[in-house]
PDB file of N, CA, C and O in Angstrom:
ATOM      1  N   MET A 264       0.848  -1.160   0.000  1.00  0.00           N
ATOM      2  CA  MET A 264       0.000   0.000   0.000  1.00  0.00           C
ATOM      3  C   MET A 264       0.901   1.233   0.000  1.00  0.00           C
ATOM      4  O   MET A 264       1.903   1.281   0.692  1.00  0.00           O
ATOM      5  N   LYS A 265       0.527   2.212  -0.768  1.00  0.00           N
ATOM      6  CA  LYS A 265       1.292   3.459  -0.821  1.00  0.00           C
ATOM      7  C   LYS A 265       0.997   4.301   0.418  1.00  0.00           C
ATOM      8  O   LYS A 265      -0.098   4.262   0.973  1.00  0.00           O
ATOM      9  N   TRP A 266       1.979   5.078   0.845  1.00  0.00           N
ATOM     10  CA  TRP A 266       1.827   5.936   2.017  1.00  0.00           C
ATOM     11  C   TRP A 266       0.685   6.934   1.810  1.00  0.00           C
ATOM     12  O   TRP A 266      -0.082   7.227   2.721  1.00  0.00           O
ATOM     13  N   SER A 267       0.525   7.435   0.601  1.00  0.00           N
ATOM     14  CA  SER A 267      -0.551   8.392   0.317  1.00  0.00           C
ATOM     15  C   SER A 267      -1.928   7.762   0.554  1.00  0.00           C
ATOM     16  O   SER A 267      -2.854   8.440   1.009  1.00  0.00           O
ATOM     17  N   GLU A 268      -2.059   6.477   0.289  1.00  0.00           N
ATOM     18  CA  GLU A 268      -3.328   5.775   0.534  1.00  0.00           C
ATOM     19  C   GLU A 268      -3.608   5.677   2.033  1.00  0.00           C
ATOM     20  O   GLU A 268      -4.744   5.894   2.477  1.00  0.00           O
ATOM     21  N   VAL A 269      -2.579   5.343   2.800  1.00  0.00           N
ATOM     22  CA  VAL A 269      -2.736   5.251   4.258  1.00  0.00           C
ATOM     23  C   VAL A 269      -3.136   6.609   4.809  1.00  0.00           C
ATOM     24  O   VAL A 269      -4.037   6.717   5.645  1.00  0.00           O
ATOM     25  N   ARG A 270      -2.490   7.663   4.327  1.00  0.00           N
ATOM     26  CA  ARG A 270      -2.788   9.026   4.788  1.00  0.00           C
ATOM     27  C   ARG A 270      -4.229   9.419   4.502  1.00  0.00           C
ATOM     28  O   ARG A 270      -4.884  10.054   5.326  1.00  0.00           O
ATOM     29  N   SER A 271      -4.740   9.052   3.337  1.00  0.00           N
ATOM     30  CA  SER A 271      -6.113   9.435   2.998  1.00  0.00           C
ATOM     31  C   SER A 271      -7.140   8.601   3.767  1.00  0.00           C
ATOM     32  O   SER A 271      -8.215   9.103   4.100  1.00  0.00           O
ATOM     33  N   MET A 272      -6.815   7.348   4.072  1.00  0.00           N
ATOM     34  CA  MET A 272      -7.736   6.488   4.804  1.00  0.00           C
ATOM     35  C   MET A 272      -7.767   6.803   6.299  1.00  0.00           C
ATOM     36  O   MET A 272      -8.799   6.647   6.949  1.00  0.00           O
ATOM     37  N   TYR A 273      -6.629   7.237   6.859  1.00  0.00           N
ATOM     38  CA  TYR A 273      -6.507   7.492   8.300  1.00  0.00           C
ATOM     39  C   TYR A 273      -5.876   8.857   8.547  1.00  0.00           C
ATOM     40  O   TYR A 273      -4.757   8.950   9.039  1.00  0.00           O
ATOM     41  N   PRO A 274      -6.579   9.936   8.218  1.00  0.00           N
ATOM     42  CA  PRO A 274      -5.980  11.273   8.381  1.00  0.00           C
ATOM     43  C   PRO A 274      -5.733  11.632   9.846  1.00  0.00           C
ATOM     44  O   PRO A 274      -6.522  11.291  10.719  1.00  0.00           O
ATOM     45  N   ASN A 275      -4.593  12.278  10.063  1.00  0.00           N
ATOM     46  CA  ASN A 275      -4.226  12.809  11.376  1.00  0.00           C
ATOM     47  C   ASN A 275      -4.247  11.761  12.492  1.00  0.00           C
ATOM     48  O   ASN A 275      -4.782  11.998  13.570  1.00  0.00           O
ATOM     49  N   GLN A 276      -3.665  10.596  12.206  1.00  0.00           N
ATOM     50  CA  GLN A 276      -3.613   9.511  13.190  1.00  0.00           C
ATOM     51  C   GLN A 276      -2.229   8.864  13.177  1.00  0.00           C
ATOM     52  O   GLN A 276      -1.497   8.952  12.207  1.00  0.00           O
ATOM     53  N   TYR A 277      -1.923   8.177  14.263  1.00  0.00           N
ATOM     54  CA  TYR A 277      -0.709   7.372  14.326  1.00  0.00           C
ATOM     55  C   TYR A 277      -1.028   5.984  13.782  1.00  0.00           C
ATOM     56  O   TYR A 277      -2.097   5.432  14.058  1.00  0.00           O
ATOM     57  N   VAL A 278      -0.096   5.430  13.006  1.00  0.00           N
ATOM     58  CA  VAL A 278      -0.287   4.100  12.453  1.00  0.00           C
ATOM     59  C   VAL A 278       0.991   3.288  12.647  1.00  0.00           C
ATOM     60  O   VAL A 278       2.096   3.821  12.603  1.00  0.00           O
ATOM     61  N   LYS A 279       0.808   2.005  12.886  1.00  0.00           N
ATOM     62  CA  LYS A 279       1.939   1.081  12.974  1.00  0.00           C
ATOM     63  C   LYS A 279       2.051   0.399  11.623  1.00  0.00           C
ATOM     64  O   LYS A 279       1.056  -0.104  11.086  1.00  0.00           O
ATOM     65  N   LEU A 280       3.248   0.397  11.061  1.00  0.00           N
ATOM     66  CA  LEU A 280       3.462  -0.061   9.694  1.00  0.00           C
ATOM     67  C   LEU A 280       4.621  -1.036   9.594  1.00  0.00           C
ATOM     68  O   LEU A 280       5.545  -0.990  10.398  1.00  0.00           O
ATOM     69  N   ASN A 281       4.575  -1.848   8.567  1.00  0.00           N
ATOM     70  CA  ASN A 281       5.716  -2.665   8.184  1.00  0.00           C
ATOM     71  C   ASN A 281       6.219  -2.105   6.853  1.00  0.00           C
ATOM     72  O   ASN A 281       5.437  -1.944   5.914  1.00  0.00           O
ATOM     73  N   ILE A 282       7.501  -1.795   6.773  1.00  0.00           N
ATOM     74  CA  ILE A 282       8.076  -1.221   5.551  1.00  0.00           C
ATOM     75  C   ILE A 282       8.250  -2.335   4.521  1.00  0.00           C
ATOM     76  O   ILE A 282       8.909  -3.335   4.783  1.00  0.00           O
ATOM     77  N   ILE A 283       7.641  -2.136   3.351  1.00  0.00           N
ATOM     78  CA  ILE A 283       7.724  -3.112   2.264  1.00  0.00           C
ATOM     79  C   ILE A 283       8.787  -2.709   1.246  1.00  0.00           C
ATOM     80  O   ILE A 283       9.564  -3.531   0.795  1.00  0.00           O
ATOM     81  N   ASP A 284       8.811  -1.414   0.881  1.00  0.00           N
ATOM     82  CA  ASP A 284       9.763  -0.947  -0.130  1.00  0.00           C
ATOM     83  C   ASP A 284      10.219   0.468   0.217  1.00  0.00           C
ATOM     84  O   ASP A 284       9.469   1.250   0.794  1.00  0.00           O
ATOM     85  N   PHE A 285      11.451   0.781  -0.161  1.00  0.00           N
ATOM     86  CA  PHE A 285      12.043   2.090   0.100  1.00  0.00           C
ATOM     87  C   PHE A 285      13.202   2.314  -0.851  1.00  0.00           C
ATOM     88  O   PHE A 285      13.637   1.398  -1.551  1.00  0.00           O
ATOM     89  N   TYR A 286      13.703   3.542  -0.884  1.00  0.00           N
ATOM     90  CA  TYR A 286      14.946   3.831  -1.592  1.00  0.00           C
ATOM     91  C   TYR A 286      15.793   4.732  -0.702  1.00  0.00           C
ATOM     92  O   TYR A 286      15.269   5.398   0.193  1.00  0.00           O
ATOM     93  N   LEU A 287      17.092   4.708  -0.942  1.00  0.00           N
ATOM     94  CA  LEU A 287      18.024   5.516  -0.151  1.00  0.00           C
ATOM     95  C   LEU A 287      18.405   6.764  -0.928  1.00  0.00           C
ATOM     96  O   LEU A 287      18.673   6.709  -2.131  1.00  0.00           O
ATOM     97  N   GLU A 288      18.409   7.885  -0.214  1.00  0.00           N
ATOM     98  CA  GLU A 288      18.834   9.149  -0.795  1.00  0.00           C
ATOM     99  C   GLU A 288      19.713   9.845   0.239  1.00  0.00           C
ATOM    100  O   GLU A 288      19.225  10.247   1.291  1.00  0.00           O
ATOM    101  N   ASP A 289      20.990   9.959  -0.070  1.00  0.00           N
ATOM    102  CA  ASP A 289      21.979  10.467   0.873  1.00  0.00           C
ATOM    103  C   ASP A 289      21.943   9.607   2.140  1.00  0.00           C
ATOM    104  O   ASP A 289      22.134   8.419   2.060  1.00  0.00           O
ATOM    105  N   ASP A 290      21.687  10.190   3.288  1.00  0.00           N
ATOM    106  CA  ASP A 290      21.638   9.434   4.545  1.00  0.00           C
ATOM    107  C   ASP A 290      20.198   9.218   5.015  1.00  0.00           C
ATOM    108  O   ASP A 290      19.937   9.109   6.210  1.00  0.00           O
ATOM    109  N   GLU A 291      19.266   9.150   4.055  1.00  0.00           N
ATOM    110  CA  GLU A 291      17.859   8.998   4.411  1.00  0.00           C
ATOM    111  C   GLU A 291      17.232   7.809   3.691  1.00  0.00           C
ATOM    112  O   GLU A 291      17.539   7.537   2.536  1.00  0.00           O
ATOM    113  N   LYS A 292      16.352   7.130   4.395  1.00  0.00           N
ATOM    114  CA  LYS A 292      15.559   6.050   3.819  1.00  0.00           C
ATOM    115  C   LYS A 292      14.180   6.637   3.533  1.00  0.00           C
ATOM    116  O   LYS A 292      13.486   7.087   4.440  1.00  0.00           O
ATOM    117  N   ILE A 293      13.787   6.669   2.260  1.00  0.00           N
ATOM    118  CA  ILE A 293      12.494   7.193   1.844  1.00  0.00           C
ATOM    119  C   ILE A 293      11.577   5.987   1.597  1.00  0.00           C
ATOM    120  O   ILE A 293      11.820   5.198   0.693  1.00  0.00           O
ATOM    121  N   VAL A 294      10.552   5.848   2.414  1.00  0.00           N
ATOM    122  CA  VAL A 294       9.661   4.693   2.344  1.00  0.00           C
ATOM    123  C   VAL A 294       8.574   4.957   1.309  1.00  0.00           C
ATOM    124  O   VAL A 294       7.937   6.010   1.318  1.00  0.00           O
ATOM    125  N   THR A 295       8.358   3.974   0.406  1.00  0.00           N
ATOM    126  CA  THR A 295       7.359   4.127  -0.646  1.00  0.00           C
ATOM    127  C   THR A 295       6.163   3.187  -0.468  1.00  0.00           C
ATOM    128  O   THR A 295       5.040   3.567  -0.762  1.00  0.00           O
ATOM    129  N   ASP A 296       6.396   1.964  -0.028  1.00  0.00           N
ATOM    130  CA  ASP A 296       5.313   0.994   0.170  1.00  0.00           C
ATOM    131  C   ASP A 296       5.324   0.476   1.594  1.00  0.00           C
ATOM    132  O   ASP A 296       6.396   0.172   2.143  1.00  0.00           O
ATOM    133  N   VAL A 297       4.128   0.352   2.172  1.00  0.00           N
ATOM    134  CA  VAL A 297       3.994  -0.119   3.550  1.00  0.00           C
ATOM    135  C   VAL A 297       2.831  -1.097   3.657  1.00  0.00           C
ATOM    136  O   VAL A 297       1.953  -1.140   2.795  1.00  0.00           O
ATOM    137  N   ALA A 298       2.835  -1.869   4.733  1.00  0.00           N
ATOM    138  CA  ALA A 298       1.701  -2.711   5.098  1.00  0.00           C
ATOM    139  C   ALA A 298       1.195  -2.195   6.433  1.00  0.00           C
ATOM    140  O   ALA A 298       1.957  -2.100   7.398  1.00  0.00           O
ATOM    141  N   LEU A 299      -0.068  -1.845   6.490  1.00  0.00           N
ATOM    142  CA  LEU A 299      -0.666  -1.327   7.712  1.00  0.00           C
ATOM    143  C   LEU A 299      -0.869  -2.458   8.709  1.00  0.00           C
ATOM    144  O   LEU A 299      -1.462  -3.485   8.393  1.00  0.00           O
ATOM    145  N   ILE A 300      -0.354  -2.277   9.913  1.00  0.00           N
ATOM    146  CA  ILE A 300      -0.525  -3.257  10.984  1.00  0.00           C
ATOM    147  C   ILE A 300      -1.663  -2.847  11.895  1.00  0.00           C
ATOM    148  O   ILE A 300      -2.528  -3.655  12.224  1.00  0.00           O
ATOM    149  N   ASN A 301      -1.667  -1.554  12.278  1.00  0.00           N
ATOM    150  CA  ASN A 301      -2.642  -1.108  13.270  1.00  0.00           C
ATOM    151  C   ASN A 301      -2.754   0.409  13.246  1.00  0.00           C
ATOM    152  O   ASN A 301      -1.796   1.107  12.939  1.00  0.00           O
ATOM    153  N   VAL A 302      -3.941   0.908  13.605  1.00  0.00           N
ATOM    154  CA  VAL A 302      -4.147   2.339  13.828  1.00  0.00           C
ATOM    155  C   VAL A 302      -4.100   2.554  15.334  1.00  0.00           C
ATOM    156  O   VAL A 302      -4.715   1.804  16.090  1.00  0.00           O
ATOM    157  N   ILE A 303      -3.338   3.566  15.771  1.00  0.00           N
ATOM    158  CA  ILE A 303      -3.157   3.806  17.199  1.00  0.00           C
ATOM    159  C   ILE A 303      -3.780   5.149  17.550  1.00  0.00           C
ATOM    160  O   ILE A 303      -3.335   6.191  17.068  1.00  0.00           O
ATOM    161  N   LYS A 304      -4.807   5.120  18.376  1.00  0.00           N
ATOM    162  CA  LYS A 304      -5.556   6.342  18.724  1.00  0.00           C
ATOM    163  C   LYS A 304      -4.844   7.183  19.787  1.00  0.00           C
ATOM    164  O   LYS A 304      -4.865   8.395  19.744  1.00  0.00           O
ATOM    165  N   ASP A 305      -4.197   6.539  20.744  1.00  0.00           N
ATOM    166  CA  ASP A 305      -3.589   7.217  21.886  1.00  0.00           C
ATOM    167  C   ASP A 305      -2.121   7.547  21.602  1.00  0.00           C
ATOM    168  O   ASP A 305      -1.326   6.643  21.350  1.00  0.00           O
ATOM    169  N   PRO A 306      -1.729   8.832  21.636  1.00  0.00           N
ATOM    170  CA  PRO A 306      -0.330   9.204  21.377  1.00  0.00           C
ATOM    171  C   PRO A 306       0.666   8.539  22.327  1.00  0.00           C
ATOM    172  O   PRO A 306       1.779   8.204  21.926  1.00  0.00           O
ATOM    173  N   LYS A 307       0.289   8.345  23.591  1.00  0.00           N
ATOM    174  CA  LYS A 307       1.202   7.690  24.537  1.00  0.00           C
ATOM    175  C   LYS A 307       1.427   6.242  24.145  1.00  0.00           C
ATOM    176  O   LYS A 307       2.549   5.727  24.215  1.00  0.00           O
ATOM    177  N   LEU A 308       0.379   5.569  23.706  1.00  0.00           N
ATOM    178  CA  LEU A 308       0.502   4.186  23.245  1.00  0.00           C
ATOM    179  C   LEU A 308       1.337   4.128  21.963  1.00  0.00           C
ATOM    180  O   LEU A 308       2.132   3.210  21.776  1.00  0.00           O
ATOM    181  N   ALA A 309       1.192   5.136  21.108  1.00  0.00           N
ATOM    182  CA  ALA A 309       1.987   5.200  19.881  1.00  0.00           C
ATOM    183  C   ALA A 309       3.475   5.296  20.207  1.00  0.00           C
ATOM    184  O   ALA A 309       4.305   4.639  19.582  1.00  0.00           O
ATOM    185  N   THR A 310       3.809   6.089  21.213  1.00  0.00           N
ATOM    186  CA  THR A 310       5.208   6.210  21.639  1.00  0.00           C
ATOM    187  C   THR A 310       5.730   4.886  22.174  1.00  0.00           C
ATOM    188  O   THR A 310       6.839   4.462  21.843  1.00  0.00           O
ATOM    189  N   GLN A 311       4.937   4.206  22.983  1.00  0.00           N
ATOM    190  CA  GLN A 311       5.337   2.900  23.516  1.00  0.00           C
ATOM    191  C   GLN A 311       5.548   1.895  22.385  1.00  0.00           C
ATOM    192  O   GLN A 311       6.529   1.146  22.387  1.00  0.00           O
ATOM    193  N   GLU A 312       4.634   1.888  21.425  1.00  0.00           N
ATOM    194  CA  GLU A 312       4.754   0.977  20.282  1.00  0.00           C
ATOM    195  C   GLU A 312       6.010   1.282  19.473  1.00  0.00           C
ATOM    196  O   GLU A 312       6.701   0.376  19.012  1.00  0.00           O
ATOM    197  N   LEU A 313       6.308   2.566  19.290  1.00  0.00           N
ATOM    198  CA  LEU A 313       7.503   2.959  18.546  1.00  0.00           C
ATOM    199  C   LEU A 313       8.765   2.475  19.244  1.00  0.00           C
ATOM    200  O   LEU A 313       9.675   1.933  18.609  1.00  0.00           O
ATOM    201  N   LEU A 314       8.827   2.644  20.554  1.00  0.00           N
ATOM    202  CA  LEU A 314      10.013   2.224  21.310  1.00  0.00           C
ATOM    203  C   LEU A 314      10.208   0.714  21.286  1.00  0.00           C
ATOM    204  O   LEU A 314      11.331   0.230  21.402  1.00  0.00           O
ATOM    205  N   GLN A 315       9.142  -0.035  21.097  1.00  0.00           N
ATOM    206  CA  GLN A 315       9.228  -1.494  21.054  1.00  0.00           C
ATOM    207  C   GLN A 315       9.410  -2.024  19.631  1.00  0.00           C
ATOM    208  O   GLN A 315       9.639  -3.216  19.447  1.00  0.00           O
ATOM    209  N   SER A 316       9.326  -1.159  18.636  1.00  0.00           N
ATOM    210  CA  SER A 316       9.419  -1.581  17.240  1.00  0.00           C
ATOM    211  C   SER A 316      10.833  -2.023  16.895  1.00  0.00           C
ATOM    212  O   SER A 316      11.811  -1.437  17.353  1.00  0.00           O
ATOM    213  N   LYS A 317      10.898  -3.063  16.058  1.00  0.00           N
ATOM    214  CA  LYS A 317      12.196  -3.585  15.617  1.00  0.00           C
ATOM    215  C   LYS A 317      12.160  -3.835  14.118  1.00  0.00           C
ATOM    216  O   LYS A 317      11.098  -4.052  13.537  1.00  0.00           O
ATOM    217  N   GLY A 318      13.337  -3.819  13.516  1.00  0.00           N
ATOM    218  CA  GLY A 318      13.445  -4.144  12.095  1.00  0.00           C
ATOM    219  C   GLY A 318      12.698  -3.160  11.220  1.00  0.00           C
ATOM    220  O   GLY A 318      12.874  -1.948  11.329  1.00  0.00           O
ATOM    221  N   ASP A 319      11.843  -3.678  10.365  1.00  0.00           N
ATOM    222  CA  ASP A 319      11.113  -2.851   9.414  1.00  0.00           C
ATOM    223  C   ASP A 319       9.753  -2.410   9.928  1.00  0.00           C
ATOM    224  O   ASP A 319       8.903  -1.977   9.148  1.00  0.00           O
ATOM    225  N   THR A 320       9.506  -2.516  11.217  1.00  0.00           N
ATOM    226  CA  THR A 320       8.253  -2.064  11.803  1.00  0.00           C
ATOM    227  C   THR A 320       8.452  -0.679  12.405  1.00  0.00           C
ATOM    228  O   THR A 320       9.400  -0.458  13.148  1.00  0.00           O
ATOM    229  N   ILE A 321       7.562   0.253  12.041  1.00  0.00           N
ATOM    230  CA  ILE A 321       7.662   1.626  12.527  1.00  0.00           C
ATOM    231  C   ILE A 321       6.287   2.147  12.941  1.00  0.00           C
ATOM    232  O   ILE A 321       5.272   1.562  12.587  1.00  0.00           O
ATOM    233  N   VAL A 322       6.277   3.232  13.686  1.00  0.00           N
ATOM    234  CA  VAL A 322       5.058   3.968  14.010  1.00  0.00           C
ATOM    235  C   VAL A 322       5.254   5.368  13.445  1.00  0.00           C
ATOM    236  O   VAL A 322       6.293   5.986  13.659  1.00  0.00           O
ATOM    237  N   TYR A 323       4.256   5.849  12.701  1.00  0.00           N
ATOM    238  CA  TYR A 323       4.386   7.143  12.032  1.00  0.00           C
ATOM    239  C   TYR A 323       3.051   7.864  12.060  1.00  0.00           C
ATOM    240  O   TYR A 323       1.997   7.223  12.132  1.00  0.00           O
ATOM    241  N   HIS A 324       3.080   9.183  11.989  1.00  0.00           N
ATOM    242  CA  HIS A 324       1.857   9.980  11.993  1.00  0.00           C
ATOM    243  C   HIS A 324       1.487  10.319  10.550  1.00  0.00           C
ATOM    244  O   HIS A 324       2.347  10.717   9.758  1.00  0.00           O
ATOM    245  N   THR A 325       0.198  10.178  10.219  1.00  0.00           N
ATOM    246  CA  THR A 325      -0.242  10.393   8.845  1.00  0.00           C
ATOM    247  C   THR A 325      -0.256  11.867   8.445  1.00  0.00           C
ATOM    248  O   THR A 325      -0.540  12.186   7.294  1.00  0.00           O
ATOM    249  N   GLY A 326       0.073  12.746   9.351  1.00  0.00           N
ATOM    250  CA  GLY A 326       0.205  14.159   9.017  1.00  0.00           C
ATOM    251  C   GLY A 326       1.438  14.431   8.161  1.00  0.00           C
ATOM    252  O   GLY A 326       1.509  15.453   7.471  1.00  0.00           O
ATOM    253  N   ALA A 327       2.398  13.522   8.167  1.00  0.00           N
ATOM    254  CA  ALA A 327       3.625  13.684   7.380  1.00  0.00           C
ATOM    255  C   ALA A 327       3.359  13.306   5.922  1.00  0.00           C
ATOM    256  O   ALA A 327       2.746  12.282   5.640  1.00  0.00           O
ATOM    257  N   GLU A 328       3.836  14.123   4.993  1.00  0.00           N
ATOM    258  CA  GLU A 328       3.609  13.869   3.563  1.00  0.00           C
ATOM    259  C   GLU A 328       4.361  12.650   3.062  1.00  0.00           C
ATOM    260  O   GLU A 328       3.905  11.973   2.149  1.00  0.00           O
ATOM    261  N   GLU A 329       5.525  12.390   3.633  1.00  0.00           N
ATOM    262  CA  GLU A 329       6.277  11.189   3.257  1.00  0.00           C
ATOM    263  C   GLU A 329       6.997  10.637   4.473  1.00  0.00           C
ATOM    264  O   GLU A 329       7.191  11.338   5.461  1.00  0.00           O
ATOM    265  N   ILE A 330       7.361   9.376   4.378  1.00  0.00           N
ATOM    266  CA  ILE A 330       8.085   8.728   5.474  1.00  0.00           C
ATOM    267  C   ILE A 330       9.566   8.819   5.157  1.00  0.00           C
ATOM    268  O   ILE A 330      10.040   8.238   4.180  1.00  0.00           O
ATOM    269  N   VAL A 331      10.287   9.568   5.980  1.00  0.00           N
ATOM    270  CA  VAL A 331      11.727   9.749   5.810  1.00  0.00           C
ATOM    271  C   VAL A 331      12.398   9.345   7.111  1.00  0.00           C
ATOM    272  O   VAL A 331      12.100   9.884   8.174  1.00  0.00           O
ATOM    273  N   ILE A 332      13.297   8.372   7.018  1.00  0.00           N
ATOM    274  CA  ILE A 332      14.002   7.865   8.192  1.00  0.00           C
ATOM    275  C   ILE A 332      15.485   8.171   8.025  1.00  0.00           C
ATOM    276  O   ILE A 332      16.097   7.773   7.029  1.00  0.00           O
ATOM    277  N   GLU A 333      16.042   8.893   8.981  1.00  0.00           N
ATOM    278  CA  GLU A 333      17.469   9.220   8.942  1.00  0.00           C
ATOM    279  C   GLU A 333      18.274   7.976   9.282  1.00  0.00           C
ATOM    280  O   GLU A 333      18.026   7.318  10.291  1.00  0.00           O
ATOM    281  N   MET A 334      19.219   7.651   8.423  1.00  0.00           N
ATOM    282  CA  MET A 334      20.056   6.469   8.620  1.00  0.00           C
ATOM    283  C   MET A 334      21.268   6.854   9.461  1.00  0.00           C
ATOM    284  O   MET A 334      21.911   7.870   9.200  1.00  0.00           O
ATOM    285  N   ARG A 335      21.545   6.043  10.442  1.00  0.00           N
ATOM    286  CA  ARG A 335      22.734   6.256  11.274  1.00  0.00           C
ATOM    287  C   ARG A 335      23.834   5.335  10.807  1.00  0.00           C
ATOM    288  O   ARG A 335      23.591   4.176  10.495  1.00  0.00           O
ATOM    289  N   LYS A 336      25.038   5.853  10.796  1.00  0.00           N
ATOM    290  CA  LYS A 336      26.182   5.039  10.415  1.00  0.00           C
ATOM    291  C   LYS A 336      26.715   4.326  11.646  1.00  0.00           C
ATOM    292  O   LYS A 336      26.799   4.904  12.727  1.00  0.00           O
ATOM    293  N   ALA A 337      27.056   3.079  11.457  1.00  0.00           N
ATOM    294  CA  ALA A 337      27.608   2.295  12.557  1.00  0.00           C
ATOM    295  C   ALA A 337      28.988   2.843  12.933  1.00  0.00           C
ATOM    296  O   ALA A 337      29.824   3.110  12.075  1.00  0.00           O
ATOM    297  N   ILE A 338      29.191   3.019  14.205  1.00  0.00           N
ATOM    298  CA  ILE A 338      30.473   3.506  14.696  1.00  0.00           C
ATOM    299  C   ILE A 338      31.184   2.337  15.362  1.00  0.00           C
ATOM    300  O   ILE A 338      30.639   1.692  16.252  1.00  0.00           O
ATOM    301  N   GLY A 339      32.371   2.069  14.913  1.00  0.00           N
ATOM    302  CA  GLY A 339      33.113   0.959  15.472  1.00  0.00           C
ATOM    303  C   GLY A 339      34.510   1.393  15.856  1.00  0.00           C
ATOM    304  O   GLY A 339      34.967   2.491  15.557  1.00  0.00           O
ATOM    305  N   LEU A 340      35.195   0.520  16.524  1.00  0.00           N
ATOM    306  CA  LEU A 340      36.577   0.790  16.920  1.00  0.00           C
ATOM    307  C   LEU A 340      37.486   0.095  15.912  1.00  0.00           C
ATOM    308  O   LEU A 340      37.405  -1.111  15.714  1.00  0.00           O
ATOM    309  N   ARG A 341      38.357   0.868  15.318  1.00  0.00           N
ATOM    310  CA  ARG A 341      39.287   0.297  14.344  1.00  0.00           C
ATOM    311  C   ARG A 341      40.714   0.479  14.826  1.00  0.00           C
ATOM    312  O   ARG A 341      41.043   1.467  15.468  1.00  0.00           O
ATOM    313  N   GLY A 342      41.536  -0.460  14.493  1.00  0.00           N
ATOM    314  CA  GLY A 342      42.952  -0.322  14.776  1.00  0.00           C
ATOM    315  C   GLY A 342      43.358  -0.637  16.208  1.00  0.00           C
ATOM    316  O   GLY A 342      44.475  -0.357  16.619  1.00  0.00           O
ATOM    317  N   ILE A 343      42.466  -1.203  16.979  1.00  0.00           N
ATOM    318  CA  ILE A 343      42.799  -1.532  18.358  1.00  0.00           C
ATOM    319  C   ILE A 343      43.177  -3.010  18.402  1.00  0.00           C
ATOM    320  O   ILE A 343      42.429  -3.866  17.982  1.00  0.00           O
ATOM    321  N   ARG A 344      44.359  -3.272  18.918  1.00  0.00           N
ATOM    322  CA  ARG A 344      44.821  -4.652  19.047  1.00  0.00           C
ATOM    323  C   ARG A 344      44.924  -4.985  20.525  1.00  0.00           C
ATOM    324  O   ARG A 344      45.444  -4.227  21.310  1.00  0.00           O
ATOM    325  N   LEU A 345      44.414  -6.108  20.848  1.00  0.00           N
ATOM    326  CA  LEU A 345      44.485  -6.538  22.242  1.00  0.00           C
ATOM    327  C   LEU A 345      45.556  -7.559  22.458  1.00  0.00           C
ATOM    328  O   LEU A 345      45.901  -8.333  21.688  1.00  0.00           O
TER     329      LEU A 345
END
């Protein structure tokens, strides 16, 4: 399902989604296709659901025109010998 479809079906609400398709642009993941898991009425519950989300599951507000996720680069220790 396209994000625009979710937005029109559930305006101004929090939704729990599974990311189906996306593309990368610079350091951002732009989500294009999603599968709707649940509509979340309570903002506090939406925050709890977001904190428990893993992998390709996210919670997002339909007020946003597009889903943009900032990608973090893994920071590791290099050159250390024990």
